mmCIF file of C-alpha atoms and ligand atoms in Angstrom:
data_model
loop_
_atom_site.group_PDB
_atom_site.id
_atom_site.type_symbol
_atom_site.label_atom_id
_atom_site.label_comp_id
_atom_site.label_asym_id
_atom_site.label_seq_id
_atom_site.Cartn_x
_atom_site.Cartn_y
_atom_site.Cartn_z
ATOM 1 C CA MET A 1 -5.367 -90.665 82.953
ATOM 2 C CA LYS A 2 -2.477 -88.284 83.509
ATOM 3 C CA LYS A 3 -3.682 -87.829 87.073
ATOM 4 C CA LEU A 4 -3.811 -91.580 87.607
ATOM 5 C CA ILE A 5 -0.270 -92.045 86.327
ATOM 6 C CA ALA A 6 0.943 -89.216 88.572
ATOM 7 C CA LEU A 7 -0.749 -90.832 91.539
ATOM 8 C CA LEU A 8 0.738 -94.234 90.746
ATOM 9 C CA LEU A 9 4.185 -92.694 90.383
ATOM 10 C CA ALA A 10 3.813 -90.867 93.687
ATOM 11 C CA GLY A 11 2.759 -94.138 95.284
ATOM 12 C CA ALA A 12 5.758 -95.919 93.858
ATOM 13 C CA ALA A 13 8.061 -93.135 95.034
ATOM 14 C CA CYS A 14 6.617 -93.373 98.497
ATOM 15 C CA THR A 15 6.974 -97.154 98.526
ATOM 16 C CA PHE A 16 10.570 -96.719 97.442
ATOM 17 C CA ALA A 17 11.155 -93.954 99.971
ATOM 18 C CA PHE A 18 9.389 -96.005 102.633
ATOM 19 C CA THR A 19 11.910 -98.804 102.331
ATOM 20 C CA ALA A 20 14.887 -96.583 101.563
ATOM 21 C CA ALA A 21 14.343 -93.515 103.713
ATOM 22 C CA GLY A 22 11.685 -94.362 106.261
ATOM 23 C CA CYS A 23 8.700 -92.528 104.681
ATOM 24 C CA SER A 24 5.605 -94.033 106.224
ATOM 25 C CA ALA A 25 1.869 -93.896 105.787
ATOM 26 C CA PRO A 26 0.288 -90.804 107.362
ATOM 27 C CA LYS A 27 -0.891 -91.426 110.892
ATOM 28 C CA THR A 28 -4.301 -90.724 112.365
ATOM 29 C CA ASP A 29 -5.802 -90.450 115.841
ATOM 30 C CA LYS A 30 -5.871 -94.259 115.825
ATOM 31 C CA ASP A 31 -2.072 -94.322 115.955
ATOM 32 C CA ILE A 32 -0.059 -93.732 119.104
ATOM 33 C CA PHE A 33 3.651 -93.027 119.027
ATOM 34 C CA ALA A 34 5.628 -94.654 121.835
ATOM 35 C CA ILE A 35 9.324 -94.610 122.605
ATOM 36 C CA SER A 36 11.344 -96.502 125.248
ATOM 37 C CA TYR A 37 14.669 -95.270 126.660
ATOM 38 C CA ASN A 38 16.223 -98.681 125.982
ATOM 39 C CA LEU A 39 14.590 -101.869 124.782
ATOM 40 C CA SER A 40 17.485 -104.006 125.919
ATOM 41 C CA ASP A 41 16.256 -103.369 129.471
ATOM 42 C CA PRO A 42 14.224 -106.539 130.246
ATOM 43 C CA ASN A 43 11.650 -104.468 132.118
ATOM 44 C CA MET A 44 10.988 -102.523 128.903
ATOM 45 C CA SER A 45 10.958 -105.477 126.518
ATOM 46 C CA GLY A 46 9.308 -107.966 128.881
ATOM 47 C CA LEU A 47 6.604 -105.855 130.539
ATOM 48 C CA TRP A 48 6.055 -102.458 128.896
ATOM 49 C CA LYS A 49 6.342 -103.517 125.242
ATOM 50 C CA PRO A 50 3.748 -106.299 125.366
ATOM 51 C CA GLY A 51 1.665 -104.111 127.685
ATOM 52 C CA LEU A 52 1.552 -101.214 125.223
ATOM 53 C CA GLU A 53 0.890 -103.487 122.262
ATOM 54 C CA LYS A 54 -2.045 -105.140 123.974
ATOM 55 C CA ALA A 55 -3.520 -102.022 125.551
ATOM 56 C CA SER A 56 -3.505 -100.140 122.247
ATOM 57 C CA VAL A 57 -5.481 -102.885 120.529
ATOM 58 C CA ASP A 58 -7.803 -103.452 123.492
ATOM 59 C CA LEU A 59 -8.656 -99.754 123.647
ATOM 60 C CA GLY A 60 -9.394 -99.475 119.935
ATOM 61 C CA PHE A 61 -6.120 -98.052 118.559
ATOM 62 C CA ASN A 62 -3.792 -99.553 115.990
ATOM 63 C CA LYS A 63 -1.135 -101.752 117.594
ATOM 64 C CA ILE A 64 1.669 -99.630 119.030
ATOM 65 C CA ALA A 65 5.132 -100.236 117.576
ATOM 66 C CA LEU A 66 7.350 -99.303 120.512
ATOM 67 C CA GLN A 67 10.466 -97.453 119.285
ATOM 68 C CA ASP A 68 13.901 -97.955 120.862
ATOM 69 C CA ALA A 69 16.025 -94.922 121.821
ATOM 70 C CA LYS A 70 18.917 -97.252 122.720
ATOM 71 C CA ASN A 71 19.858 -95.096 125.709
ATOM 72 C CA ASP A 72 20.769 -92.143 123.458
ATOM 73 C CA ASP A 73 19.075 -88.965 124.675
ATOM 74 C CA ALA A 74 19.857 -86.775 121.656
ATOM 75 C CA GLU A 75 18.666 -89.502 119.294
ATOM 76 C CA ALA A 76 15.477 -89.975 121.332
ATOM 77 C CA VAL A 77 14.616 -86.268 121.063
ATOM 78 C CA LYS A 78 15.167 -86.465 117.298
ATOM 79 C CA MET A 79 12.886 -89.490 117.045
ATOM 80 C CA VAL A 80 10.158 -87.625 118.916
ATOM 81 C CA GLU A 81 10.652 -84.580 116.686
ATOM 82 C CA ALA A 82 10.265 -86.710 113.562
ATOM 83 C CA ALA A 83 7.176 -88.406 114.981
ATOM 84 C CA ALA A 84 5.554 -85.049 115.713
ATOM 85 C CA THR A 85 5.357 -84.327 111.980
ATOM 86 C CA GLU A 86 3.551 -87.583 111.241
ATOM 87 C CA GLY A 87 0.157 -86.883 112.753
ATOM 88 C CA TYR A 88 -0.116 -89.357 115.615
ATOM 89 C CA GLY A 89 -3.090 -89.201 117.982
ATOM 90 C CA GLY A 90 -0.843 -89.164 121.052
ATOM 91 C CA TYR A 91 2.719 -89.525 122.278
ATOM 92 C CA LEU A 92 3.974 -91.888 124.993
ATOM 93 C CA ILE A 93 7.472 -90.890 125.981
ATOM 94 C CA ASN A 94 9.970 -92.740 128.176
ATOM 95 C CA VAL A 95 12.803 -90.205 128.234
ATOM 96 C CA VAL A 96 16.443 -91.201 128.408
ATOM 97 C CA ASP A 97 17.558 -88.244 130.534
ATOM 98 C CA GLN A 98 14.989 -87.457 133.201
ATOM 99 C CA THR A 99 16.242 -83.889 133.533
ATOM 100 C CA ASN A 100 15.695 -83.198 129.835
ATOM 101 C CA GLY A 101 11.888 -83.484 129.663
ATOM 102 C CA THR A 102 11.508 -79.964 128.232
ATOM 103 C CA SER A 103 13.445 -80.838 125.075
ATOM 104 C CA TYR A 104 11.113 -83.746 124.391
ATOM 105 C CA LEU A 105 7.961 -81.813 125.178
ATOM 106 C CA ASN A 106 8.960 -78.842 123.036
ATOM 107 C CA LYS A 107 9.072 -81.129 120.009
ATOM 108 C CA VAL A 108 5.486 -82.342 120.424
ATOM 109 C CA LYS A 109 3.587 -79.499 122.099
ATOM 110 C CA GLY A 110 2.712 -77.981 118.726
ATOM 111 C CA THR A 111 0.662 -81.039 117.751
ATOM 112 C CA ASN A 112 -1.906 -80.209 120.460
ATOM 113 C CA LYS A 113 -2.168 -83.959 121.130
ATOM 114 C CA PRO A 114 -1.870 -85.753 124.475
ATOM 115 C CA VAL A 115 1.638 -86.480 125.704
ATOM 116 C CA VAL A 116 2.221 -89.042 128.433
ATOM 117 C CA PHE A 117 5.646 -89.426 129.984
ATOM 118 C CA TRP A 118 6.018 -92.865 131.529
ATOM 119 C CA ASN A 119 8.309 -94.827 133.848
ATOM 120 C CA ARG A 120 11.047 -92.178 133.916
ATOM 121 C CA GLU A 121 9.431 -89.242 135.680
ATOM 122 C CA VAL A 122 10.198 -85.757 134.409
ATOM 123 C CA GLU A 123 10.021 -82.588 136.494
ATOM 124 C CA VAL A 124 6.483 -81.463 137.283
ATOM 125 C CA ASP A 125 7.171 -78.006 135.842
ATOM 126 C CA VAL A 126 7.696 -79.641 132.475
ATOM 127 C CA LEU A 127 4.261 -81.289 132.739
ATOM 128 C CA LYS A 128 2.692 -78.039 133.883
ATOM 129 C CA SER A 129 4.006 -76.236 130.809
ATOM 130 C CA TYR A 130 1.525 -78.108 128.572
ATOM 131 C CA ASP A 131 -2.105 -78.782 129.451
ATOM 132 C CA LYS A 132 -2.118 -82.176 127.726
ATOM 133 C CA ALA A 133 1.005 -83.573 129.408
ATOM 134 C CA TYR A 134 0.879 -86.168 132.207
ATOM 135 C CA TYR A 135 3.034 -88.750 133.920
ATOM 136 C CA VAL A 136 2.143 -92.431 134.416
ATOM 137 C CA GLY A 137 4.205 -94.679 136.661
ATOM 138 C CA ILE A 138 4.570 -95.747 140.244
ATOM 139 C CA GLU A 139 5.228 -93.972 143.495
ATOM 140 C CA SER A 140 8.986 -94.453 143.495
ATOM 141 C CA ALA A 141 9.325 -94.931 147.256
ATOM 142 C CA GLU A 142 6.686 -97.652 147.481
ATOM 143 C CA GLY A 143 8.920 -100.223 145.769
ATOM 144 C CA GLY A 144 11.600 -99.595 148.396
ATOM 145 C CA ARG A 145 9.183 -99.719 151.317
ATOM 146 C CA TYR A 146 7.725 -103.011 150.131
ATOM 147 C CA GLN A 147 11.090 -104.574 149.380
ATOM 148 C CA GLY A 148 12.490 -103.652 152.789
ATOM 149 C CA GLN A 149 9.411 -105.027 154.544
ATOM 150 C CA MET A 150 9.600 -108.276 152.615
ATOM 151 C CA ALA A 151 13.251 -108.763 153.458
ATOM 152 C CA ALA A 152 12.491 -108.064 157.138
ATOM 153 C CA GLU A 153 9.628 -110.557 157.151
ATOM 154 C CA TYR A 154 11.984 -113.177 155.714
ATOM 155 C CA VAL A 155 14.691 -112.485 158.301
ATOM 156 C CA ASN A 156 12.183 -112.483 161.166
ATOM 157 C CA GLU A 157 10.850 -115.810 160.037
ATOM 158 C CA LYS A 158 14.245 -117.456 159.457
ATOM 159 C CA GLY A 159 15.795 -115.958 162.562
ATOM 160 C CA PHE A 160 18.252 -113.052 162.612
ATOM 161 C CA GLU A 161 21.061 -115.292 163.912
ATOM 162 C CA GLN A 162 20.752 -117.537 160.870
ATOM 163 C CA LEU A 163 21.281 -114.601 158.520
ATOM 164 C CA ASP A 164 23.954 -112.706 160.458
ATOM 165 C CA ARG A 165 26.984 -114.471 159.007
ATOM 166 C CA ASN A 166 29.663 -113.094 161.322
ATOM 167 C CA LYS A 167 27.437 -112.805 164.413
ATOM 168 C CA ASP A 168 28.186 -109.114 164.904
ATOM 169 C CA GLY A 169 24.520 -108.385 165.605
ATOM 170 C CA LYS A 170 24.143 -106.408 162.370
ATOM 171 C CA LEU A 171 22.798 -107.274 158.947
ATOM 172 C CA GLY A 172 25.185 -105.923 156.341
ATOM 173 C CA VAL A 173 23.462 -104.901 153.125
ATOM 174 C CA ILE A 174 24.530 -104.175 149.565
ATOM 175 C CA VAL A 175 22.030 -101.974 147.758
ATOM 176 C CA VAL A 176 22.206 -102.288 143.991
ATOM 177 C CA ARG A 177 20.992 -98.905 142.847
ATOM 178 C CA GLY A 178 21.030 -99.465 139.102
ATOM 179 C CA GLU A 179 21.074 -95.937 137.743
ATOM 180 C CA LYS A 180 22.391 -92.956 139.638
ATOM 181 C CA GLY A 181 19.837 -90.154 139.473
ATOM 182 C CA HIS A 182 16.872 -92.320 138.370
ATOM 183 C CA LEU A 183 14.036 -91.358 140.713
ATOM 184 C CA ASP A 184 12.848 -94.956 141.268
ATOM 185 C CA ALA A 185 16.405 -96.135 141.890
ATOM 186 C CA GLU A 186 17.207 -93.348 144.350
ATOM 187 C CA ALA A 187 13.959 -93.774 146.278
ATOM 188 C CA ARG A 188 14.402 -97.541 146.537
ATOM 189 C CA THR A 189 17.978 -97.064 147.727
ATOM 190 C CA LEU A 190 16.707 -94.769 150.464
ATOM 191 C CA TYR A 191 13.644 -96.723 151.560
ATOM 192 C CA ALA A 192 14.493 -100.418 151.193
ATOM 193 C CA PRO A 193 17.193 -100.570 153.893
ATOM 194 C CA MET A 194 15.185 -98.138 156.067
ATOM 195 C CA TYR A 195 12.110 -100.363 155.991
ATOM 196 C CA LEU A 196 14.244 -103.457 156.543
ATOM 197 C CA GLU A 197 15.450 -101.843 159.794
ATOM 198 C CA ARG A 198 11.959 -100.663 160.759
ATOM 199 C CA PHE A 199 10.316 -104.054 160.277
ATOM 200 C CA LEU A 200 13.026 -106.243 161.816
ATOM 201 C CA GLU A 201 12.442 -107.584 165.302
ATOM 202 C CA GLY A 202 14.545 -105.325 167.487
ATOM 203 C CA GLY A 203 14.960 -102.804 164.671
ATOM 204 C CA ASN A 204 14.381 -99.099 165.202
ATOM 205 C CA LYS A 205 10.758 -98.486 164.187
ATOM 206 C CA GLU A 206 11.556 -94.808 163.628
ATOM 207 C CA ALA A 207 14.671 -95.434 161.555
ATOM 208 C CA ASN A 208 15.316 -92.694 159.078
ATOM 209 C CA ALA A 209 17.683 -91.805 156.294
ATOM 210 C CA THR A 210 18.326 -88.798 154.130
ATOM 211 C CA VAL A 211 19.586 -88.246 150.643
ATOM 212 C CA SER A 212 21.064 -85.100 149.263
ATOM 213 C CA GLY A 213 21.606 -85.316 145.537
ATOM 214 C CA THR A 214 22.793 -88.888 145.289
ATOM 215 C CA GLU A 215 24.621 -89.041 148.641
ATOM 216 C CA TYR A 216 22.971 -91.126 151.361
ATOM 217 C CA LYS A 217 23.067 -90.836 155.121
ATOM 218 C CA TYR A 218 21.599 -93.797 156.950
ATOM 219 C CA SER A 219 21.221 -92.581 160.503
ATOM 220 C CA ASN A 220 23.367 -94.090 163.251
ATOM 221 C CA THR A 221 20.237 -94.720 165.320
ATOM 222 C CA TRP A 222 19.677 -97.911 163.368
ATOM 223 C CA ASN A 223 19.955 -101.017 165.550
ATOM 224 C CA LYS A 224 20.183 -103.910 163.147
ATOM 225 C CA VAL A 225 20.997 -102.858 159.581
ATOM 226 C CA VAL A 226 24.188 -101.422 158.111
ATOM 227 C CA VAL A 227 24.378 -100.412 154.460
ATOM 228 C CA GLU A 228 27.863 -101.620 153.602
ATOM 229 C CA ALA A 229 27.830 -100.649 149.931
ATOM 230 C CA ILE A 230 25.754 -99.033 147.186
ATOM 231 C CA VAL A 231 26.690 -100.153 143.688
ATOM 232 C CA ASP A 232 25.328 -99.270 140.252
ATOM 233 C CA GLY A 233 24.660 -101.169 137.081
ATOM 234 C CA THR A 234 26.197 -98.619 134.739
ATOM 235 C CA ASP A 235 28.648 -100.055 132.229
ATOM 236 C CA THR A 236 31.502 -98.257 130.476
ATOM 237 C CA ALA A 237 29.265 -97.443 127.486
ATOM 238 C CA GLY A 238 26.775 -95.717 129.819
ATOM 239 C CA SER A 239 24.074 -98.397 129.760
ATOM 240 C CA THR A 240 22.237 -98.467 133.070
ATOM 241 C CA TRP A 241 20.443 -101.164 135.130
ATOM 242 C CA GLU A 242 22.883 -103.480 133.425
ATOM 243 C CA PRO A 243 22.878 -107.049 134.852
ATOM 244 C CA VAL A 244 26.446 -108.013 133.931
ATOM 245 C CA THR A 245 27.903 -104.864 135.487
ATOM 246 C CA ALA A 246 25.707 -105.122 138.577
ATOM 247 C CA ALA A 247 26.837 -108.740 139.043
ATOM 248 C CA SER A 248 30.510 -107.904 138.801
ATOM 249 C CA GLU A 249 30.082 -104.959 141.181
ATOM 250 C CA VAL A 250 28.423 -107.148 143.807
ATOM 251 C CA GLY A 251 31.083 -109.822 143.224
ATOM 252 C CA ARG A 252 33.809 -107.222 143.764
ATOM 253 C CA VAL A 253 32.309 -106.041 147.080
ATOM 254 C CA LEU A 254 31.794 -109.591 148.330
ATOM 255 C CA ALA A 255 35.320 -110.648 147.382
ATOM 256 C CA ALA A 256 36.681 -107.775 149.493
ATOM 257 C CA ASP A 257 34.405 -108.624 152.435
ATOM 258 C CA LYS A 258 36.866 -110.834 154.280
ATOM 259 C CA ASP A 259 34.946 -110.501 157.572
ATOM 260 C CA ASN A 260 31.624 -111.682 156.141
ATOM 261 C CA LYS A 261 29.919 -108.452 157.130
ATOM 262 C CA ILE A 262 27.505 -108.645 154.208
ATOM 263 C CA ASP A 263 24.391 -110.712 154.772
ATOM 264 C CA LEU A 264 21.960 -109.770 152.037
ATOM 265 C CA VAL A 265 21.504 -107.886 148.780
ATOM 266 C CA LEU A 266 18.661 -105.496 147.910
ATOM 267 C CA SER A 267 18.574 -105.086 144.146
ATOM 268 C CA ASN A 268 16.550 -102.254 142.636
ATOM 269 C CA ASN A 269 15.382 -104.457 139.808
ATOM 270 C CA ASP A 270 15.018 -108.094 138.814
ATOM 271 C CA GLY A 271 17.182 -107.893 135.706
ATOM 272 C CA MET A 272 20.214 -107.064 137.855
ATOM 273 C CA ALA A 273 19.208 -109.566 140.554
ATOM 274 C CA LEU A 274 19.109 -112.331 137.925
ATOM 275 C CA GLY A 275 22.597 -111.309 136.793
ATOM 276 C CA ILE A 276 23.887 -111.274 140.372
ATOM 277 C CA LEU A 277 22.567 -114.821 140.933
ATOM 278 C CA THR A 278 25.091 -116.109 138.390
ATOM 279 C CA ASN A 279 28.077 -114.483 140.112
ATOM 280 C CA SER A 280 30.408 -116.990 141.789
ATOM 281 C CA GLU A 281 31.169 -114.769 144.825
ATOM 282 C CA PHE A 282 27.446 -114.300 145.395
ATOM 283 C CA LYS A 283 26.817 -118.034 145.126
ATOM 284 C CA LYS A 284 29.710 -118.746 147.474
ATOM 285 C CA ALA A 285 28.360 -116.283 150.057
ATOM 286 C CA GLY A 286 24.985 -118.043 149.836
ATOM 287 C CA ILE A 287 23.154 -114.875 150.936
ATOM 288 C CA PRO A 288 19.601 -113.916 149.883
ATOM 289 C CA ILE A 289 18.598 -111.263 147.352
ATOM 290 C CA TRP A 290 15.384 -109.377 146.582
ATOM 291 C CA GLY A 291 14.438 -107.578 143.355
ATOM 292 C CA VAL A 292 11.782 -105.295 141.899
ATOM 293 C CA ASP A 293 9.559 -105.656 138.779
ATOM 294 C CA ALA A 294 8.355 -109.283 138.723
ATOM 295 C CA LEU A 295 9.898 -110.237 135.384
ATOM 296 C CA SER A 296 8.733 -113.674 134.336
ATOM 297 C CA ASP A 297 12.301 -115.078 134.655
ATOM 298 C CA ALA A 298 12.430 -113.734 138.195
ATOM 299 C CA LEU A 299 9.162 -115.442 139.103
ATOM 300 C CA THR A 300 10.456 -118.734 137.709
ATOM 301 C CA GLU A 301 13.613 -118.368 139.799
ATOM 302 C CA ILE A 302 11.790 -117.389 143.007
ATOM 303 C CA LYS A 303 9.672 -120.542 142.755
ATOM 304 C CA LYS A 304 12.748 -122.822 142.748
ATOM 305 C CA GLU A 305 13.465 -124.793 145.893
ATOM 306 C CA ASN A 306 17.066 -123.817 146.609
ATOM 307 C CA THR A 307 17.237 -120.345 145.169
ATOM 308 C CA GLN A 308 18.927 -117.318 146.750
ATOM 309 C CA PHE A 309 16.253 -115.097 145.086
ATOM 310 C CA MET A 310 13.735 -114.689 147.886
ATOM 311 C CA GLY A 311 11.238 -112.218 146.516
ATOM 312 C CA THR A 312 10.392 -109.287 144.311
ATOM 313 C CA VAL A 313 8.018 -106.358 144.163
ATOM 314 C CA ARG A 314 5.773 -106.266 141.135
ATOM 315 C CA ASN A 315 6.258 -102.985 139.264
ATOM 316 C CA ASP A 316 3.461 -103.621 136.856
ATOM 317 C CA GLY A 317 4.549 -102.291 133.465
ATOM 318 C CA VAL A 318 1.606 -104.017 131.813
ATOM 319 C CA SER A 319 -0.995 -102.186 133.930
ATOM 320 C CA GLN A 320 0.877 -98.907 133.699
ATOM 321 C CA ALA A 321 1.004 -99.262 129.901
ATOM 322 C CA LYS A 322 -2.758 -99.624 129.868
ATOM 323 C CA VAL A 323 -3.143 -96.484 131.957
ATOM 324 C CA CYS A 324 -0.952 -94.583 129.469
ATOM 325 C CA VAL A 325 -3.131 -95.583 126.527
ATOM 326 C CA GLN A 326 -6.298 -94.830 128.488
ATOM 327 C CA VAL A 327 -5.030 -91.309 129.233
ATOM 328 C CA VAL A 328 -4.463 -90.666 125.517
ATOM 329 C CA LYS A 329 -7.939 -91.977 124.725
ATOM 330 C CA ASN A 330 -9.549 -89.874 127.459
ATOM 331 C CA ILE A 331 -7.934 -86.673 126.275
ATOM 332 C CA LEU A 332 -8.728 -87.346 122.618
ATOM 333 C CA GLU A 333 -12.349 -87.821 123.679
ATOM 334 C CA GLY A 334 -12.298 -84.565 125.646
ATOM 335 C CA LYS A 335 -12.638 -86.308 129.013
ATOM 336 C CA ASP A 336 -10.714 -85.923 132.247
ATOM 337 C CA TYR A 337 -7.334 -87.690 131.942
ATOM 338 C CA ALA A 338 -8.261 -90.201 134.652
ATOM 339 C CA ALA A 339 -11.758 -91.028 133.373
ATOM 340 C CA GLY A 340 -12.784 -94.684 133.473
ATOM 341 C CA MET A 341 -10.189 -95.695 136.051
ATOM 342 C CA GLU A 342 -10.542 -96.525 139.738
ATOM 343 C CA VAL A 343 -8.687 -93.553 141.158
ATOM 344 C CA VAL A 344 -8.321 -91.964 144.580
ATOM 345 C CA ASP A 345 -7.132 -88.431 145.173
ATOM 346 C CA THR A 346 -4.917 -88.677 148.222
ATOM 347 C CA LYS A 347 -1.906 -90.731 149.118
ATOM 348 C CA GLU A 348 -3.632 -91.865 152.328
ATOM 349 C CA ALA A 349 -6.665 -93.183 150.452
ATOM 350 C CA TRP A 350 -4.360 -94.870 147.959
ATOM 351 C CA GLU A 351 -2.322 -96.598 150.638
ATOM 352 C CA ALA A 352 -5.563 -97.913 152.108
ATOM 353 C CA ASN A 353 -6.738 -99.311 148.765
ATOM 354 C CA GLY A 354 -4.428 -101.815 147.069
ATOM 355 C CA ASN A 355 -6.386 -101.739 143.795
ATOM 356 C CA ALA A 356 -6.745 -98.030 143.246
ATOM 357 C CA ILE A 357 -4.635 -95.751 141.109
ATOM 358 C CA TRP A 358 -3.444 -92.568 142.789
ATOM 359 C CA LYS A 359 -4.533 -89.472 140.894
ATOM 360 C CA ASP A 360 -1.655 -87.334 142.093
ATOM 361 C CA THR A 361 -2.981 -84.037 140.729
ATOM 362 C CA ALA A 362 -0.218 -81.940 142.285
ATOM 363 C CA ASN A 363 2.248 -83.823 140.079
ATOM 364 C CA LYS A 364 -0.093 -84.395 137.097
ATOM 365 C CA ALA A 365 0.551 -88.091 137.612
ATOM 366 C CA LEU A 366 -1.275 -91.395 137.831
ATOM 367 C CA ARG A 367 0.462 -93.923 140.060
ATOM 368 C CA VAL A 368 -0.128 -97.676 140.037
ATOM 369 C CA HIS A 369 0.518 -99.822 143.139
ATOM 370 C CA HIS A 370 3.323 -102.358 143.518
ATOM 371 C CA THR A 371 2.627 -105.861 144.931
ATOM 372 C CA LYS A 372 4.888 -107.968 147.163
ATOM 373 C CA ILE A 373 5.817 -111.329 145.686
ATOM 374 C CA THR A 374 7.443 -114.288 147.441
ATOM 375 C CA LYS A 375 7.508 -118.033 146.759
ATOM 376 C CA ALA A 376 4.022 -118.230 148.251
ATOM 377 C CA ASN A 377 2.328 -116.093 145.556
ATOM 378 C CA ALA A 378 4.854 -116.181 142.667
HETATM 379 C C1 BGC B 401 12.283 -100.420 136.807
HETATM 380 C C2 BGC B 401 13.596 -100.894 136.277
HETATM 381 C C3 BGC B 401 13.875 -100.236 134.955
HETATM 382 C C4 BGC B 401 13.756 -98.725 135.058
HETATM 383 C C5 BGC B 401 13.904 -98.089 133.711
HETATM 384 C C6 BGC B 401 12.283 -98.916 136.899
HETATM 385 O O1 BGC B 401 11.056 -98.463 137.380
HETATM 386 O O2 BGC B 401 12.023 -101.002 138.061
HETATM 387 O O3 BGC B 401 13.590 -102.274 136.086
HETATM 388 O O4 BGC B 401 15.154 -100.621 134.527
HETATM 389 O O5 BGC B 401 12.521 -98.380 135.636
HETATM 390 O O6 BGC B 401 13.610 -96.740 133.704
#
């Protein structure tokens, strides 16, 4: 009887502590911890969150409750540290600061459970420091290559003259980077204008560009494309990929462009592109824009008759989320991390197969393909 009363009291204390201080039921291998760098990013809330929730259930785990680090790196590390004491079966981590992967990993290594970093790639040495750590995402450059090609196809079809507002023989571009230092953002900023040049009629097929740190050099051998500005979506509070800031930055550049040098905008994600669409300077200029991600609001917009939003590149958070959960399951079952997936081992084989996942062993990564999306297939 005494034992029963003690148990009941402990239960009551835990219920009280649960509501008051966050004590929760012990976790098992059926529970996966997942944290996002910032759930106010529409890519995170609109693609990854539902993707993780569904994949966890589909693959036999309890439904994932994606945690929000609210763009606070120190807080995110603390949240991971707390989770590591709770007994989860695996950890899916979307870091805030991509250079700080070690701090996150050090908090969870001791659990001996699988750890998958996702969407914000950490240094490969971090992954190599723990045998159960992997990365799941995209090949950062592919989004840029596809976006540039799509924009070129559009210009070729419409006619260069139609797009070149001041008839100087050059297409002036604003690249909306989004987040300085983010690997996807930097690679898209490098490759999208380069592939626009390469795929334009009369463009230099060998066009190249270099980046050192976050400084870009677009070679002067380009025939048709000039990058007039690179802007970010970082607001004064430090939030990145931020649509309102990106829109005002593009508006500022366009307002100063008295000679109508700027002819199109390449946005590194859809969230910012949707923001830019509402900017009065952008509307006045009437120039086209492309995005990345394939958010559902972007697809709706692209389908409209008179939109300036001409296309996007699907960066499939839902499929990538499923891969993350599958990796955890594989490792818990003692299998190879890529078991049960259609993978290829080389970049060449991957580029030749639009459905395969690239098992990039050198980087302990699994990379999902992007898809080009225009009005025709939106
Ligand atoms: C996505 C962006 C997103 C970012 C967050 C990128 O891969 O394309 O939309 O804001 O990841 O890390």
